[in-house]
Short mmCIF file of C-alpha atoms in Angstrom, two decimals:
data_model
loop_
_atom_site.label_atom_id
_atom_site.label_comp_id
_atom_site.label_asym_id
_atom_site.label_seq_id
_atom_site.Cartn_x
_atom_site.Cartn_y
_atom_site.Cartn_z
CA UNK K 172 31.85 266.61 102.38
CA UNK K 173 31.03 267.29 106.01
CA UNK K 174 31.85 270.75 107.37
CA UNK K 175 32.04 272.52 104.02
CA UNK K 176 30.10 273.41 100.92
CA UNK K 177 30.41 271.00 97.98
CA UNK K 178 31.55 272.28 94.59
CA UNK K 179 29.18 272.17 91.63
CA UNK K 180 29.18 268.68 90.06
CA UNK K 181 30.88 267.08 93.05
CA UNK K 182 27.81 265.02 93.94
CA UNK K 183 26.57 264.03 97.36
CA UNK K 184 26.75 261.09 99.75
CA UNK K 185 24.11 260.18 102.32
CA UNK K 186 23.25 257.28 104.60
CA UNK K 187 20.03 255.30 104.18
CA UNK K 188 17.92 254.03 107.07
CA UNK K 189 19.35 250.54 106.61
CA UNK K 190 22.88 251.90 107.22
CA UNK K 191 24.09 251.72 103.60
CA UNK K 192 25.92 254.76 102.25
CA UNK K 193 24.77 256.02 98.82
CA UNK K 194 26.53 258.50 96.53
CA UNK K 195 24.80 260.37 93.67
CA UNK K 196 26.04 262.67 90.91
CA UNK K 197 25.26 263.75 87.35
CA UNK K 198 27.64 262.21 84.80
CA UNK K 199 27.99 261.87 81.03
CA UNK K 200 26.09 259.00 79.35
CA UNK K 201 26.61 257.19 76.04
CA UNK K 202 23.84 259.29 74.47
CA UNK K 203 25.85 262.48 75.07
CA UNK K 204 23.50 263.71 77.81
CA UNK K 205 24.04 263.78 81.56
CA UNK K 206 22.02 261.77 84.03
CA UNK K 207 21.99 261.10 87.75
CA UNK K 208 23.75 257.87 88.75
CA UNK K 209 24.19 256.32 92.17
CA UNK K 210 26.78 254.15 93.88
CA UNK K 211 26.56 252.35 97.21
CA UNK K 212 29.00 251.16 99.89
CA UNK K 213 29.10 250.08 103.50
CA UNK K 214 31.16 253.12 104.58
CA UNK K 215 31.01 256.81 103.76
CA UNK K 216 34.62 256.94 102.56
CA UNK K 217 34.10 253.99 100.20
CA UNK K 218 30.95 255.64 98.80
CA UNK K 219 32.90 258.85 98.12
CA UNK K 220 35.70 256.84 96.47
CA UNK K 221 33.27 255.11 94.08
CA UNK K 222 31.45 258.34 93.31
CA UNK K 223 34.66 260.25 92.54
CA UNK K 224 35.69 257.45 90.18
CA UNK K 225 32.41 257.87 88.25
CA UNK K 226 32.88 261.64 88.08
CA UNK K 227 36.53 261.32 87.03
CA UNK K 228 35.61 258.94 84.22
CA UNK K 229 32.91 261.33 83.08
CA UNK K 230 35.35 264.25 83.10
CA UNK K 231 37.81 262.13 81.08
CA UNK K 232 35.14 261.50 78.43
CA UNK K 233 34.32 257.92 79.47
CA UNK K 234 30.50 257.79 79.55
CA UNK K 235 28.24 255.40 81.47
CA UNK K 236 25.61 253.29 79.73
CA UNK K 237 22.36 255.12 79.04
CA UNK K 238 20.22 251.96 79.24
CA UNK K 239 20.30 249.03 81.64
CA UNK K 240 20.29 246.16 79.13
CA UNK K 241 21.10 242.66 80.26
CA UNK K 242 23.47 240.82 77.94
CA UNK K 243 20.66 238.43 77.01
CA UNK K 244 18.25 241.18 75.99
CA UNK K 245 20.93 243.00 73.98
CA UNK K 246 22.04 239.80 72.20
CA UNK K 247 18.44 239.12 71.17
CA UNK K 248 18.18 242.67 69.79
CA UNK K 249 21.55 242.31 68.03
CA UNK K 250 20.59 238.98 66.42
CA UNK K 251 17.26 240.29 65.14
CA UNK K 252 18.58 243.56 63.71
CA UNK K 253 22.32 243.75 63.11
CA UNK K 254 23.40 240.12 62.67
CA UNK K 255 20.34 239.43 60.51
CA UNK K 256 22.01 241.32 57.67
CA UNK K 257 24.79 238.72 57.46
CA UNK K 258 24.84 235.52 55.37
CA UNK K 259 22.13 233.03 56.45
CA UNK K 260 24.59 230.39 57.67
CA UNK K 261 26.49 233.05 59.61
CA UNK K 262 23.30 234.19 61.34
CA UNK K 263 22.43 230.57 62.13
CA UNK K 264 25.89 230.04 63.66
CA UNK K 265 25.59 233.24 65.73
CA UNK K 266 22.24 232.04 67.05
CA UNK K 267 23.66 228.69 68.16
CA UNK K 268 26.51 230.38 70.04
CA UNK K 269 24.16 232.85 71.73
CA UNK K 270 21.65 230.18 72.80
CA UNK K 271 24.08 227.46 73.86
CA UNK K 272 26.90 229.43 75.44
CA UNK K 273 26.47 233.18 75.94
CA UNK K 274 22.95 233.40 77.35
CA UNK K 275 23.25 230.45 79.80
CA UNK K 276 26.56 231.73 81.19
CA UNK K 277 26.45 235.53 80.91
CA UNK K 278 22.85 236.36 79.97
CA UNK K 279 21.81 237.81 83.35
CA UNK K 280 24.78 240.19 83.54
CA UNK K 281 24.00 243.88 83.17
CA UNK K 282 25.54 244.95 79.88
CA UNK K 283 27.17 248.05 81.33
CA UNK K 284 28.58 246.05 84.24
CA UNK K 285 30.08 243.25 82.15
CA UNK K 286 33.81 243.26 82.83
CA UNK K 287 36.89 241.77 81.23
CA UNK K 288 37.20 239.57 84.30
CA UNK K 289 33.67 238.19 83.68
CA UNK K 290 34.59 237.34 80.09
CA UNK K 291 37.94 235.82 81.06
CA UNK K 292 36.30 233.63 83.72
CA UNK K 293 33.69 232.53 81.20
CA UNK K 294 36.32 231.61 78.58
CA UNK K 295 38.37 229.71 81.19
CA UNK K 296 35.29 227.75 82.20
CA UNK K 297 34.54 226.87 78.59
CA UNK K 298 38.10 225.67 78.08
CA UNK K 299 38.21 223.48 81.20
CA UNK K 300 34.66 222.28 81.90
CA UNK K 301 33.36 219.10 80.31
CA UNK K 302 30.51 220.01 77.92
CA UNK K 303 28.73 216.77 78.69
CA UNK K 304 28.58 217.74 82.36
CA UNK K 305 27.86 221.45 81.82
CA UNK K 306 25.07 220.90 79.27
CA UNK K 307 23.81 217.64 80.80
CA UNK K 308 24.20 215.91 77.44
CA UNK K 309 24.55 212.43 78.92
CA UNK K 310 21.89 213.05 81.56
CA UNK K 311 19.37 213.92 78.84
CA UNK K 312 19.83 210.56 77.14
CA UNK K 313 17.48 207.65 77.96
CA UNK K 314 18.60 205.87 81.12
CA UNK K 315 19.65 202.74 79.27
CA UNK K 316 21.84 204.82 76.92
CA UNK K 317 23.75 206.76 79.57
CA UNK K 318 27.44 205.96 79.58
CA UNK K 319 29.60 208.67 81.15
CA UNK K 320 28.88 211.84 83.12
CA UNK K 321 25.38 210.83 84.25
CA UNK K 322 26.98 207.68 85.72
CA UNK K 323 29.69 209.58 87.56
CA UNK K 324 32.41 208.93 84.94
CA UNK K 325 33.29 212.28 83.41
CA UNK K 326 34.16 211.96 79.74
CA UNK K 327 36.31 215.16 79.81
CA UNK K 328 34.80 216.37 76.53
CA UNK K 329 35.94 220.00 76.30
CA UNK K 330 35.50 222.51 73.50
CA UNK K 331 38.19 222.90 70.86
CA UNK K 332 40.28 226.06 70.59
CA UNK K 333 38.50 226.83 67.32
CA UNK K 334 35.05 226.66 68.94
CA UNK K 335 36.15 228.86 71.85
CA UNK K 336 37.59 231.34 69.35
CA UNK K 337 34.22 231.45 67.55
CA UNK K 338 32.29 231.99 70.80
CA UNK K 339 34.63 234.82 71.78
CA UNK K 340 34.28 236.34 68.30
CA UNK K 341 30.47 236.42 68.51
CA UNK K 342 30.59 238.16 71.89
CA UNK K 343 33.25 240.58 70.65
CA UNK K 344 31.22 241.44 67.54
CA UNK K 345 28.04 242.02 69.56
CA UNK K 346 29.83 244.27 72.06
CA UNK K 347 31.56 246.15 69.24
CA UNK K 348 28.15 247.06 67.85
CA UNK K 349 26.92 248.01 71.32
CA UNK K 350 29.88 250.38 71.59
CA UNK K 351 29.18 251.87 68.14
CA UNK K 352 25.58 252.48 69.23
CA UNK K 353 26.96 254.09 72.41
CA UNK K 354 25.22 251.57 74.64
CA UNK K 355 28.47 250.69 76.41
CA UNK K 356 31.65 252.78 76.71
CA UNK K 357 34.07 250.01 75.70
CA UNK K 358 34.30 246.48 74.34
CA UNK K 359 35.50 244.37 77.27
CA UNK K 360 35.74 241.23 75.12
CA UNK K 361 38.60 242.82 73.18
CA UNK K 362 40.59 242.95 76.42
CA UNK K 363 40.52 239.16 76.70
CA UNK K 364 42.81 237.08 74.50
CA UNK K 365 41.92 233.56 73.45
CA UNK K 366 44.24 230.84 72.26
CA UNK K 367 44.52 230.62 68.47
CA UNK K 368 43.66 227.20 67.04
CA UNK K 369 46.37 225.10 65.48
CA UNK K 370 45.24 224.07 62.02
CA UNK K 371 45.80 220.53 60.87
CA UNK K 372 47.96 220.99 57.80
CA UNK K 373 49.01 218.51 55.13
CA UNK K 374 45.47 217.14 54.86
CA UNK K 375 45.52 217.05 51.07
CA UNK K 376 46.01 214.06 48.79
CA UNK K 377 49.24 213.36 46.97
CA UNK K 378 49.27 212.85 43.20
CA UNK K 379 48.80 209.06 43.39
CA UNK K 380 45.86 209.37 45.78
CA UNK K 381 44.28 212.04 43.57
CA UNK K 382 44.53 209.72 40.56
CA UNK K 383 42.98 206.90 42.60
CA UNK K 384 40.10 209.21 43.54
CA UNK K 385 39.36 210.11 39.92
CA UNK K 386 39.49 206.44 38.93
CA UNK K 387 37.07 205.53 41.75
CA UNK K 388 34.66 208.25 40.55
CA UNK K 389 34.82 207.12 36.93
CA UNK K 390 31.34 205.55 36.82
CA UNK K 391 29.62 207.88 39.31
CA UNK K 392 26.88 210.18 37.95
CA UNK K 393 28.67 213.09 39.67
CA UNK K 394 32.10 212.31 38.30
CA UNK K 395 32.40 215.83 36.83
CA UNK K 396 31.83 217.31 40.31
CA UNK K 397 34.91 215.52 41.66
CA UNK K 398 36.92 216.58 38.61
CA UNK K 399 36.05 220.25 39.25
CA UNK K 400 36.72 219.90 42.98
CA UNK K 401 40.18 218.47 42.39
CA UNK K 402 41.32 220.56 39.42
CA UNK K 403 39.82 223.91 40.50
CA UNK K 404 39.71 223.52 44.31
CA UNK K 405 36.06 224.55 44.50
CA UNK K 406 34.08 224.46 47.72
CA UNK K 407 31.14 222.08 48.09
CA UNK K 408 28.54 224.85 48.12
CA UNK K 409 30.12 226.48 45.06
CA UNK K 410 29.93 223.21 43.12
CA UNK K 411 26.29 222.60 44.03
CA UNK K 412 25.37 226.19 43.15
CA UNK K 413 26.84 226.07 39.62
CA UNK K 414 24.48 226.64 36.68
CA UNK K 415 24.97 225.85 33.01
CA UNK K 416 24.62 229.55 32.23
CA UNK K 417 27.71 230.20 34.38
CA UNK K 418 29.87 228.53 31.70
CA UNK K 419 30.94 230.48 28.65
CA UNK K 420 31.60 228.02 25.79
CA UNK K 421 32.27 230.86 23.33
CA UNK K 422 34.55 229.77 20.45
CA UNK K 423 35.48 226.48 22.16
CA UNK K 424 33.31 224.28 19.94
CA UNK K 425 33.49 226.38 16.78
CA UNK K 426 34.55 224.52 13.60
CA UNK K 427 38.25 224.70 12.91
CA UNK K 428 39.03 226.52 9.65
CA UNK K 429 42.29 224.65 9.31
CA UNK K 430 40.59 221.26 9.52
CA UNK K 431 37.69 221.79 7.14
CA UNK K 432 34.85 222.52 9.56
CA UNK K 433 35.73 219.61 11.88
CA UNK K 434 36.10 220.06 15.63
CA UNK K 435 39.79 220.04 16.55
CA UNK K 436 40.90 219.35 20.13
CA UNK K 437 44.26 221.03 19.60
CA UNK K 438 42.62 224.27 18.49
CA UNK K 439 39.98 224.03 21.24
CA UNK K 440 42.74 223.78 23.79
CA UNK K 441 43.98 227.23 22.78
CA UNK K 442 40.83 228.97 24.01
CA UNK K 443 39.43 227.22 27.06
CA UNK K 444 35.81 227.79 28.05
CA UNK K 445 35.41 229.76 31.27
CA UNK K 446 33.35 229.19 34.38
CA UNK K 447 32.09 232.01 36.60
CA UNK K 448 31.37 231.32 40.26
CA UNK K 449 28.42 233.55 41.17
CA UNK K 450 26.54 231.75 43.95
CA UNK K 451 26.78 228.96 46.50
CA UNK K 452 24.18 226.54 47.85
CA UNK K 453 23.69 226.21 51.61
CA UNK K 454 21.31 224.49 53.98
CA UNK K 455 19.92 226.95 56.51
CA UNK K 456 17.63 225.25 59.00
CA UNK K 457 15.18 223.24 56.91
CA UNK K 458 15.68 225.19 53.68
CA UNK K 459 18.17 225.16 50.81
CA UNK K 460 19.16 228.69 49.84
CA UNK K 461 21.40 230.23 47.19
CA UNK K 462 23.66 232.95 48.55
CA UNK K 463 26.60 234.98 47.19
CA UNK K 464 30.06 233.37 47.39
CA UNK K 465 31.87 233.34 50.72
CA UNK K 466 34.13 236.36 50.06
CA UNK K 467 34.68 238.93 47.33
CA UNK K 468 37.58 236.87 45.99
CA UNK K 469 35.38 233.76 45.95
CA UNK K 470 33.35 235.33 43.14
CA UNK K 471 35.78 234.55 40.35
CA UNK K 472 36.13 233.51 36.70
CA UNK K 473 38.03 230.30 35.99
CA UNK K 474 39.37 228.87 32.71
CA UNK K 475 38.34 225.23 32.23
CA UNK K 476 41.17 222.89 31.20
CA UNK K 477 40.28 220.58 28.33
CA UNK K 478 39.93 217.53 30.60
CA UNK K 479 37.50 219.42 32.87
CA UNK K 480 35.51 220.76 29.90
CA UNK K 481 35.06 217.28 28.45
CA UNK K 482 33.96 215.95 31.85
CA UNK K 483 31.25 218.63 31.90
CA UNK K 484 30.16 217.77 28.34
CA UNK K 485 29.78 214.10 29.33
CA UNK K 486 27.84 215.16 32.41
CA UNK K 487 25.55 217.33 30.28
CA UNK K 488 24.74 214.33 28.08
CA UNK K 489 23.99 212.24 31.16
CA UNK K 490 21.71 214.93 32.58
CA UNK K 491 19.77 215.06 29.31
CA UNK K 492 19.17 211.30 29.63
CA UNK K 493 17.96 211.76 33.23
CA UNK K 494 15.59 214.56 32.18
CA UNK K 495 14.13 212.35 29.47
CA UNK K 496 13.67 209.47 31.92
CA UNK K 497 12.02 211.75 34.52
CA UNK K 498 9.51 213.17 32.04
CA UNK K 499 6.96 215.44 33.68
CA UNK K 500 8.64 215.03 37.07
CA UNK K 501 11.76 216.85 35.86
CA UNK K 502 12.45 220.15 37.65
CA UNK K 503 14.36 222.49 35.38
CA UNK K 504 16.64 224.33 37.82
CA UNK K 505 19.45 225.06 35.40
CA UNK K 506 21.92 223.56 37.88
CA UNK K 507 24.91 221.62 36.60
CA UNK K 508 24.88 219.20 39.52
CA UNK K 509 21.30 218.29 40.35
CA UNK K 510 19.28 215.35 41.62
CA UNK K 511 17.94 212.74 39.18
CA UNK K 512 14.80 214.88 39.03
CA UNK K 513 16.67 218.12 38.34
CA UNK K 514 16.41 219.82 41.74
CA UNK K 515 19.24 221.10 43.94
CA UNK K 516 21.32 218.53 45.85
CA UNK K 517 21.29 218.96 49.62
CA UNK K 518 24.95 219.51 50.61
CA UNK K 519 24.63 216.99 53.44
CA UNK K 520 23.33 214.32 51.03
CA UNK K 521 26.42 214.56 48.86
CA UNK K 522 28.02 212.07 51.24
CA UNK K 523 25.86 209.29 49.72
CA UNK K 524 28.02 209.69 46.61
CA UNK K 525 31.27 210.63 48.34
CA UNK K 526 31.53 207.84 50.94
CA UNK K 527 31.45 204.93 48.45
CA UNK K 528 33.96 206.70 46.19
CA UNK K 529 36.50 207.35 48.93
CA UNK K 530 36.13 203.75 50.13
CA UNK K 531 36.89 202.41 46.64
CA UNK K 532 39.88 204.74 46.44
CA UNK K 533 41.22 203.60 49.82
CA UNK K 534 40.75 207.07 51.33
CA UNK K 535 38.23 206.33 54.08
CA UNK K 536 39.49 209.01 56.48
CA UNK K 537 39.51 211.78 53.86
CA UNK K 538 36.85 214.49 54.00
CA UNK K 539 35.27 215.98 50.89
CA UNK K 540 36.79 219.37 51.77
CA UNK K 541 40.24 217.76 51.68
CA UNK K 542 39.90 217.57 47.89
CA UNK K 543 40.09 221.39 47.89
CA UNK K 544 43.18 221.22 50.12
CA UNK K 545 44.69 218.77 47.63
CA UNK K 546 44.31 221.22 44.76
CA UNK K 547 46.14 223.92 46.73
CA UNK K 548 48.92 221.60 47.90
CA UNK K 549 49.53 220.07 44.46
CA UNK K 550 49.63 223.46 42.73
CA UNK K 551 52.10 224.87 45.26
CA UNK K 552 54.35 221.82 44.98
CA UNK K 553 54.34 222.24 41.21
CA UNK K 554 55.84 225.68 41.74
CA UNK K 555 52.74 227.73 40.93
CA UNK K 556 53.10 231.19 42.57
CA UNK K 557 50.97 231.49 45.72
CA UNK K 558 49.07 234.55 44.49
CA UNK K 559 47.87 232.58 41.46
CA UNK K 560 46.85 229.64 43.67
CA UNK K 561 44.97 232.09 45.89
CA UNK K 562 42.97 233.40 42.94
CA UNK K 563 42.25 229.91 41.58
CA UNK K 564 40.69 228.64 44.80
CA UNK K 565 39.24 231.97 45.92
CA UNK K 566 41.00 232.53 49.24
CA UNK K 567 40.32 235.90 50.86
CA UNK K 568 44.06 236.60 51.26
CA UNK K 569 47.38 234.97 50.54
CA UNK K 570 48.08 234.31 54.23
CA UNK K 571 45.32 231.68 54.23
CA UNK K 572 46.92 229.99 51.24
CA UNK K 573 50.37 229.87 52.79
CA UNK K 574 49.72 229.47 56.52
CA UNK K 575 46.99 226.84 56.52
CA UNK K 576 47.57 224.89 53.35
CA UNK K 577 51.20 225.19 52.30
CA UNK K 578 52.57 222.63 54.76
CA UNK K 579 56.19 221.69 54.17
CA UNK K 580 56.72 217.93 54.05
CA UNK K 581 59.82 216.14 55.32
CA UNK K 582 60.72 215.40 51.69
CA UNK K 583 60.54 219.13 50.87
CA UNK K 584 62.91 219.90 53.75
CA UNK K 585 65.28 217.11 52.74
CA UNK K 586 65.43 218.38 49.16
CA UNK K 587 66.01 221.98 50.28
CA UNK K 588 68.88 221.01 52.59
CA UNK K 589 70.39 218.79 49.90
CA UNK K 590 70.45 221.73 47.50
CA UNK K 591 72.16 223.85 50.18
CA UNK K 592 74.86 221.26 50.85
CA UNK K 593 75.44 220.84 47.10
CA UNK K 594 75.85 224.61 46.77
CA UNK K 595 78.26 224.93 49.69
CA UNK K 596 80.14 221.73 48.88
#
């Protein structure tokens, strides 16, 4: 302020030897202390404008970052400390997003200078740029195997809305923690909206297809696994993490007093055995690990219908035969669904059983997870209340049950409109 004395806290502006104008003032930081910050501009008036903005933000309670992290250095810190407390597969997924997308595109940005515009530009680039070109996927193949982008023919392979949503979520979560630790004043990723993915509904089997699936699995050593998947809507990891001790057979196989100490199926059907889902099996890197169920609601107790209980009894007998055949090589893991030597089944290897079964059933485009969808769809079409379906399959909330799975078929609409016309005449 030439020609007059500056007020306390107003800061100062001076010109360097190279002609650049620099402003300096003490402002509030994210640690709660004040520190000297500088701004620079090509003119004196622009320097004062920038400096007054910093001071005004400080006076309004908007602090500046106390440390000059780059986004890459903060993401590495976040992965090793905060994210490491999450489920193993979640941490693995975070790491992939950080390494493949965030660090290469935004890693050199100063954390406190990252803006909503930077994030929006990054998201737009992800949505529009071919991944094969951006990540040199085709160029990294052997020369005789190159077929698209490396030959000048862009394959236009872009990321799905779901993948972009996941990338944005990882960045948003990391910046949310940075804000809680008072490293940055605000979460700029929250200011950027991403397109919500459109879920492919109606992926489940109808009743005839479900029957064909069970028939195709009749002679498979894992038949009981498909029975549980279809009747209880269990996830793959939940099935492979089941142990015999998770089943309560109490009273189911007790002698029937009415039938002179003989087992009676009618009486057994009155008190089903129960199954408790306590853990799930996942592959994390090169290891198989048992972790808690996906959500709090996923940890649930289920009654076993008589058909399901008998399928498990038959499977138990078959596993006893396998243990006897394996002899000293048998690994007693206590798992219901195990390898022929008793160890855990790698979730990715389940396809060696699933692919032949779906081919025999004429369902070659059906995924294993679609069996779970089938359970939800069939229960809802039978008129089972959604909140009961939610608890059977272990959804985190009822919106998931209704929005993603409860697709309305053309036949459902036709029947509803027919009932309306009948009512109104």
